[in-house]
PDB file of C-alpha atoms in Angstrom:
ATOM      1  CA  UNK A  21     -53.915  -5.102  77.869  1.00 62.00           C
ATOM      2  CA  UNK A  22     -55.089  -7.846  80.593  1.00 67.00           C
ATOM      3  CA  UNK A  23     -55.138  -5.690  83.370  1.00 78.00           C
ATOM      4  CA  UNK A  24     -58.006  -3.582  83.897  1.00 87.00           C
ATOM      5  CA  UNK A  25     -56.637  -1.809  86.602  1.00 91.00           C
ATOM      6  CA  UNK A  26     -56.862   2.656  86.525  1.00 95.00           C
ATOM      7  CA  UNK A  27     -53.725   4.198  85.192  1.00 97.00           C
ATOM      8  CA  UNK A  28     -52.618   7.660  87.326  1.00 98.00           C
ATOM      9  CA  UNK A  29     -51.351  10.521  85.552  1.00 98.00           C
ATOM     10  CA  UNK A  30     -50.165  13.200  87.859  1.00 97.00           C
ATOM     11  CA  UNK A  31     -49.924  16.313  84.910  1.00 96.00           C
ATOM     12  CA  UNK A  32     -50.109  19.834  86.042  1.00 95.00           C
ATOM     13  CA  UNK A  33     -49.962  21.073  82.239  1.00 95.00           C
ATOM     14  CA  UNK A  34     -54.153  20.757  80.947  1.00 95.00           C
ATOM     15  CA  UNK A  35     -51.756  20.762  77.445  1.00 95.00           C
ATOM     16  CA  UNK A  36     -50.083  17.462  78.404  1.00 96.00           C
ATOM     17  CA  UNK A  37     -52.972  15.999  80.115  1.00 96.00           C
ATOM     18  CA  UNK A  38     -54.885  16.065  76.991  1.00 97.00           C
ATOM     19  CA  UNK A  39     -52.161  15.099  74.523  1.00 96.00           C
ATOM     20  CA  UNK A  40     -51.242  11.936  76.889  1.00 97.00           C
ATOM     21  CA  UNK A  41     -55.408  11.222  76.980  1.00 96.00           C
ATOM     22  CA  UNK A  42     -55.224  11.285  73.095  1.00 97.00           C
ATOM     23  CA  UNK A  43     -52.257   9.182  72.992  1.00 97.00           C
ATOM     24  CA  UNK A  44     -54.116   6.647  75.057  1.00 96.00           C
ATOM     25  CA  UNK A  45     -57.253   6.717  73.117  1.00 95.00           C
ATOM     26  CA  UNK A  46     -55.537   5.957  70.279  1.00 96.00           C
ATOM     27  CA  UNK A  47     -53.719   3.149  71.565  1.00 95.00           C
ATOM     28  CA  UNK A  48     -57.643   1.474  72.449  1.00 92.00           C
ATOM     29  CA  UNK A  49     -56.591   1.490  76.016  1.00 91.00           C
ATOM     30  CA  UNK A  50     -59.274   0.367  77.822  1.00 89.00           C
ATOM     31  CA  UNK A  51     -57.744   0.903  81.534  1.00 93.00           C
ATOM     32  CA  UNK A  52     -59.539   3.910  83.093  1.00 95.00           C
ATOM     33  CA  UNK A  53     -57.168   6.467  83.410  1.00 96.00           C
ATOM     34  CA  UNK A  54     -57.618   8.836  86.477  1.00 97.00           C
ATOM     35  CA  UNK A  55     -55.613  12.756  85.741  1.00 97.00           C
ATOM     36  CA  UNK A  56     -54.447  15.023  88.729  1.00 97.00           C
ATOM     37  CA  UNK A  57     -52.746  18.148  88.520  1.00 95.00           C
ATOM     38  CA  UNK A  58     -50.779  18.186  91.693  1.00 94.00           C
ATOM     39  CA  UNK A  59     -49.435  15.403  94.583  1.00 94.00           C
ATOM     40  CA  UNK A  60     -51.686  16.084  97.087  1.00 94.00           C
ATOM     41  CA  UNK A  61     -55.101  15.022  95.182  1.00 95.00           C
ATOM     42  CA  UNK A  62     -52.945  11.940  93.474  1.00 96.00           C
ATOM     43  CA  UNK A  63     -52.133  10.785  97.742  1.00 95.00           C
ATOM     44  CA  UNK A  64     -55.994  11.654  98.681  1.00 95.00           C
ATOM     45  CA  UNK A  65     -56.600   9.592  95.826  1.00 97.00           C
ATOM     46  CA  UNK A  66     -54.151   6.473  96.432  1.00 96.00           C
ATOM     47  CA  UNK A  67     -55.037   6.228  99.731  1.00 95.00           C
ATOM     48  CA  UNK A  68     -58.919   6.202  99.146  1.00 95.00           C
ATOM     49  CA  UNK A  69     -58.526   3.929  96.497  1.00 93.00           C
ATOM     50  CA  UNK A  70     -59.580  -0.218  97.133  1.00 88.00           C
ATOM     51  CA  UNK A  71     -57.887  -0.894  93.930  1.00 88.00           C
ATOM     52  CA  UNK A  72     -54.249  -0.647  93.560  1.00 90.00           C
ATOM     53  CA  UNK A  73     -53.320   1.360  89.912  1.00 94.00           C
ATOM     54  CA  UNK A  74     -51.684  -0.420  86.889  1.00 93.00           C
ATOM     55  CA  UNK A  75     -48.823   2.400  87.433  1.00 96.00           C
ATOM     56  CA  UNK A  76     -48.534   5.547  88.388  1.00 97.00           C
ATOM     57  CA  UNK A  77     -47.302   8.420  85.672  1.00 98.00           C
ATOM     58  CA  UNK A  78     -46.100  11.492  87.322  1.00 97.00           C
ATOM     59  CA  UNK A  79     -44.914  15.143  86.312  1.00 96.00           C
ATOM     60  CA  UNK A  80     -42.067  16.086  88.280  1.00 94.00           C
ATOM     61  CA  UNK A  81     -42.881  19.817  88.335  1.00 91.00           C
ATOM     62  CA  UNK A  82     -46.095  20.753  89.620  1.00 91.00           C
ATOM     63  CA  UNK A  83     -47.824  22.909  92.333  1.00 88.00           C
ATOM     64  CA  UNK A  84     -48.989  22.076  95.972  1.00 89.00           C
ATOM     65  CA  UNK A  85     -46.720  19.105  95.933  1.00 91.00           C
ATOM     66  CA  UNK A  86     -44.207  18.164  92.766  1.00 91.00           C
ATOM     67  CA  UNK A  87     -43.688  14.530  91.917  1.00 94.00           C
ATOM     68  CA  UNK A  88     -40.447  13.941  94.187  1.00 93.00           C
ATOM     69  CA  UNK A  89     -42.364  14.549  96.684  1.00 94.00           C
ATOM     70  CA  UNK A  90     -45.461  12.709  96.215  1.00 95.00           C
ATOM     71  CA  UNK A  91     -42.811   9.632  95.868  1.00 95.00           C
ATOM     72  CA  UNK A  92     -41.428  10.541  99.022  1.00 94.00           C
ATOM     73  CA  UNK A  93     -44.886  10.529 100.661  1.00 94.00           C
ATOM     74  CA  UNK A  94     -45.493   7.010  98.982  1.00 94.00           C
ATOM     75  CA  UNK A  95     -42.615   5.638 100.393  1.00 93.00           C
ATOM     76  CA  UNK A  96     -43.375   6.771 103.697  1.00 94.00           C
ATOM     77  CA  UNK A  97     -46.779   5.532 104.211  1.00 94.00           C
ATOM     78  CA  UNK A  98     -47.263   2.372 104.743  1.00 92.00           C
ATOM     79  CA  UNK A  99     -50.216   1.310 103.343  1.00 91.00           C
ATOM     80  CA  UNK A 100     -49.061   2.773  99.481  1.00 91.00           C
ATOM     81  CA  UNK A 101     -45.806   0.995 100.110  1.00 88.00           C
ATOM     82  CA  UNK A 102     -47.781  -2.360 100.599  1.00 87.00           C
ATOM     83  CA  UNK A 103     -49.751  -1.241  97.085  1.00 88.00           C
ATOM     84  CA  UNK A 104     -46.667  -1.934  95.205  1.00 89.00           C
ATOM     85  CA  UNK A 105     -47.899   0.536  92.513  1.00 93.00           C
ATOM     86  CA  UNK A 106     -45.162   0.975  90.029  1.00 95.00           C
ATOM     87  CA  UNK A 107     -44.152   4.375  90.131  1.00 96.00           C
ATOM     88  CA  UNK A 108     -42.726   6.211  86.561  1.00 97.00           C
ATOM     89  CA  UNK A 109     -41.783   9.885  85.990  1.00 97.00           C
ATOM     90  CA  UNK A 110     -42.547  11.133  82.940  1.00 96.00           C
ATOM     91  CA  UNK A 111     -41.925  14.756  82.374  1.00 93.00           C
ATOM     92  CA  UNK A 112     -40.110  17.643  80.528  1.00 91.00           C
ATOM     93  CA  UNK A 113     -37.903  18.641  83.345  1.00 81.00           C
ATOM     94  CA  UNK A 114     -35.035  16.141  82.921  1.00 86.00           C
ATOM     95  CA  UNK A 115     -31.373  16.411  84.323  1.00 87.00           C
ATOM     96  CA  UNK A 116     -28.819  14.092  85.595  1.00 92.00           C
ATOM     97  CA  UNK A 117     -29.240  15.108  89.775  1.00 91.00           C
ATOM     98  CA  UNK A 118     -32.922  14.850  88.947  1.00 90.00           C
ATOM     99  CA  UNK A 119     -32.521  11.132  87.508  1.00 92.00           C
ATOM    100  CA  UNK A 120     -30.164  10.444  90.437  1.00 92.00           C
ATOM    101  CA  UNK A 121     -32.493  11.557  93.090  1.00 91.00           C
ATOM    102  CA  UNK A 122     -35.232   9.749  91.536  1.00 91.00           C
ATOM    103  CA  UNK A 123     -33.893   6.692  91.165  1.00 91.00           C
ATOM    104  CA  UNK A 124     -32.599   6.543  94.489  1.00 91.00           C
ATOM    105  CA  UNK A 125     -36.280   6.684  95.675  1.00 89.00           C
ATOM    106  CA  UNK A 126     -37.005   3.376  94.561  1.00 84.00           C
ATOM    107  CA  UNK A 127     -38.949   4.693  91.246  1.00 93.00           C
ATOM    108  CA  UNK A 128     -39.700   2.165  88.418  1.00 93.00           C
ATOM    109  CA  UNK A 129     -38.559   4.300  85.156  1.00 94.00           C
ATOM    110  CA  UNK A 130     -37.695   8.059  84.651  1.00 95.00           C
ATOM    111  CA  UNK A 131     -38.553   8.831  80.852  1.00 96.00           C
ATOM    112  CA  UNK A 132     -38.366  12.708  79.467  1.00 95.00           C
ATOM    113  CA  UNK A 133     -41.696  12.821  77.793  1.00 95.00           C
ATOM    114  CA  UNK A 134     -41.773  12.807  73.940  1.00 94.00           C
ATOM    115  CA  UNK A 135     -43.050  15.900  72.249  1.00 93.00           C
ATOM    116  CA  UNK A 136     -44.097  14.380  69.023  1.00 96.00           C
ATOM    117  CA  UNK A 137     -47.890  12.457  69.385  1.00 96.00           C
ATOM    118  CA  UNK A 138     -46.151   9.535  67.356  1.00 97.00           C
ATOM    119  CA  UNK A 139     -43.613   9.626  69.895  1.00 97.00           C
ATOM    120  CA  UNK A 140     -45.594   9.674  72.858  1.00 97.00           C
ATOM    121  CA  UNK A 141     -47.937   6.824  71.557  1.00 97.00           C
ATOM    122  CA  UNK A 142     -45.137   4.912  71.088  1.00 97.00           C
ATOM    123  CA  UNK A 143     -43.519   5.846  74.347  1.00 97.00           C
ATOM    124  CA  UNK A 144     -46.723   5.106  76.715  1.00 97.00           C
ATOM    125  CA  UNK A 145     -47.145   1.981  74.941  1.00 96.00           C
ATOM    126  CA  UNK A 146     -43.627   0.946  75.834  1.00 96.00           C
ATOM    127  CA  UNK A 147     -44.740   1.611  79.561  1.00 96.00           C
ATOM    128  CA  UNK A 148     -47.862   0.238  79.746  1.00 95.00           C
ATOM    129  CA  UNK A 149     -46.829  -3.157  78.111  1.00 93.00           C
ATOM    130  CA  UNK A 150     -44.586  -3.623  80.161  1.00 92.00           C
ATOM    131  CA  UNK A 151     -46.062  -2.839  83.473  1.00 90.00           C
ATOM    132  CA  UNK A 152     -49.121  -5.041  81.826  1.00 87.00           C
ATOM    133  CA  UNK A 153     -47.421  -7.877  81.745  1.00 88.00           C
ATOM    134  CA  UNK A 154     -44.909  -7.652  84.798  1.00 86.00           C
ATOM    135  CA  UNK A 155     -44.680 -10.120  87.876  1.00 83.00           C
ATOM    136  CA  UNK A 156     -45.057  -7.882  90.709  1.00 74.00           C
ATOM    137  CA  UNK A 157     -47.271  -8.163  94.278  1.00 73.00           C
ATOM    138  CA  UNK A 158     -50.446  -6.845  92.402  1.00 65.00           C
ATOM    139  CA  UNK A 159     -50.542  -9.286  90.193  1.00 66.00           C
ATOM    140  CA  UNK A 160     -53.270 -11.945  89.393  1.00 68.00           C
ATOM    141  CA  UNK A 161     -51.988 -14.988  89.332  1.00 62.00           C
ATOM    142  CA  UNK A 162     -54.007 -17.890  88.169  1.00 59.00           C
TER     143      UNK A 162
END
């Protein structure tokens, strides 16, 4: 990867979060990758941050504040919205209304998480390359 920016995961599940951080090791990704269990530290978090995120991963279900709503907050401030952070769900919970409603936010991909650790490599891979080498406002150009 070129970028060297932090990839967010937003995971509630301890389970997931460390199944997605061995997935990541053992795809050599060097990106520092930044895990919160809920909306509301992932916002404290954005909004501190001088550095805008490669992308943004996000559970939809999860406590204080699920991942609809964290997108909703996102699109609402002003200051994230000028971030441009490329914002995917990835998650169990996976439904048609649930894909619409997402999608209609403005999100950048909505992918039901893989339960297999070949899977998943392969899946955040897919992700990552592309949102590695995508055009978008946060990107260097030289």
């Amino acid at each position: 990867m070129t970028s060297k920016a932090p990839i967010v995961v937003i995971e509630d599940d301890e389970d997931d979060q460390l199944f997605i951080e061995k997935a990541l090791t053992s795809l050599a990704i060097v990106n520092p990758v930044v895990f919160f269990s809920n909306g509301v530290d992932a916002i404290e978090y954005l909004i501190a941050a001088s550095e805008a995120p490669l992308v943004i991963l996000s559970d939809v279900n999860m406590p204080a504040m699920n991942g609809i709503e964290l997108r909703q907050l996102i699109d609402l401030n002003e200051y994230l919205k000028l971030k441009c952070i490329p914002f995917v769900f990835l998650t169990t919970a996976a439904d048609q209304d649930l894909v619409n409603t997402a999608y209609r936010m403005t999100i950048q991909g909505f992918f039901k998480k893989e339960r297999t650790f070949t899977g998943l490599q392969e899946q955040l891979h897919s992700i990552l390359d592309y949102w590695d080498k995508c055009l978008h406002p946060n990107s260097r150009f030289t």
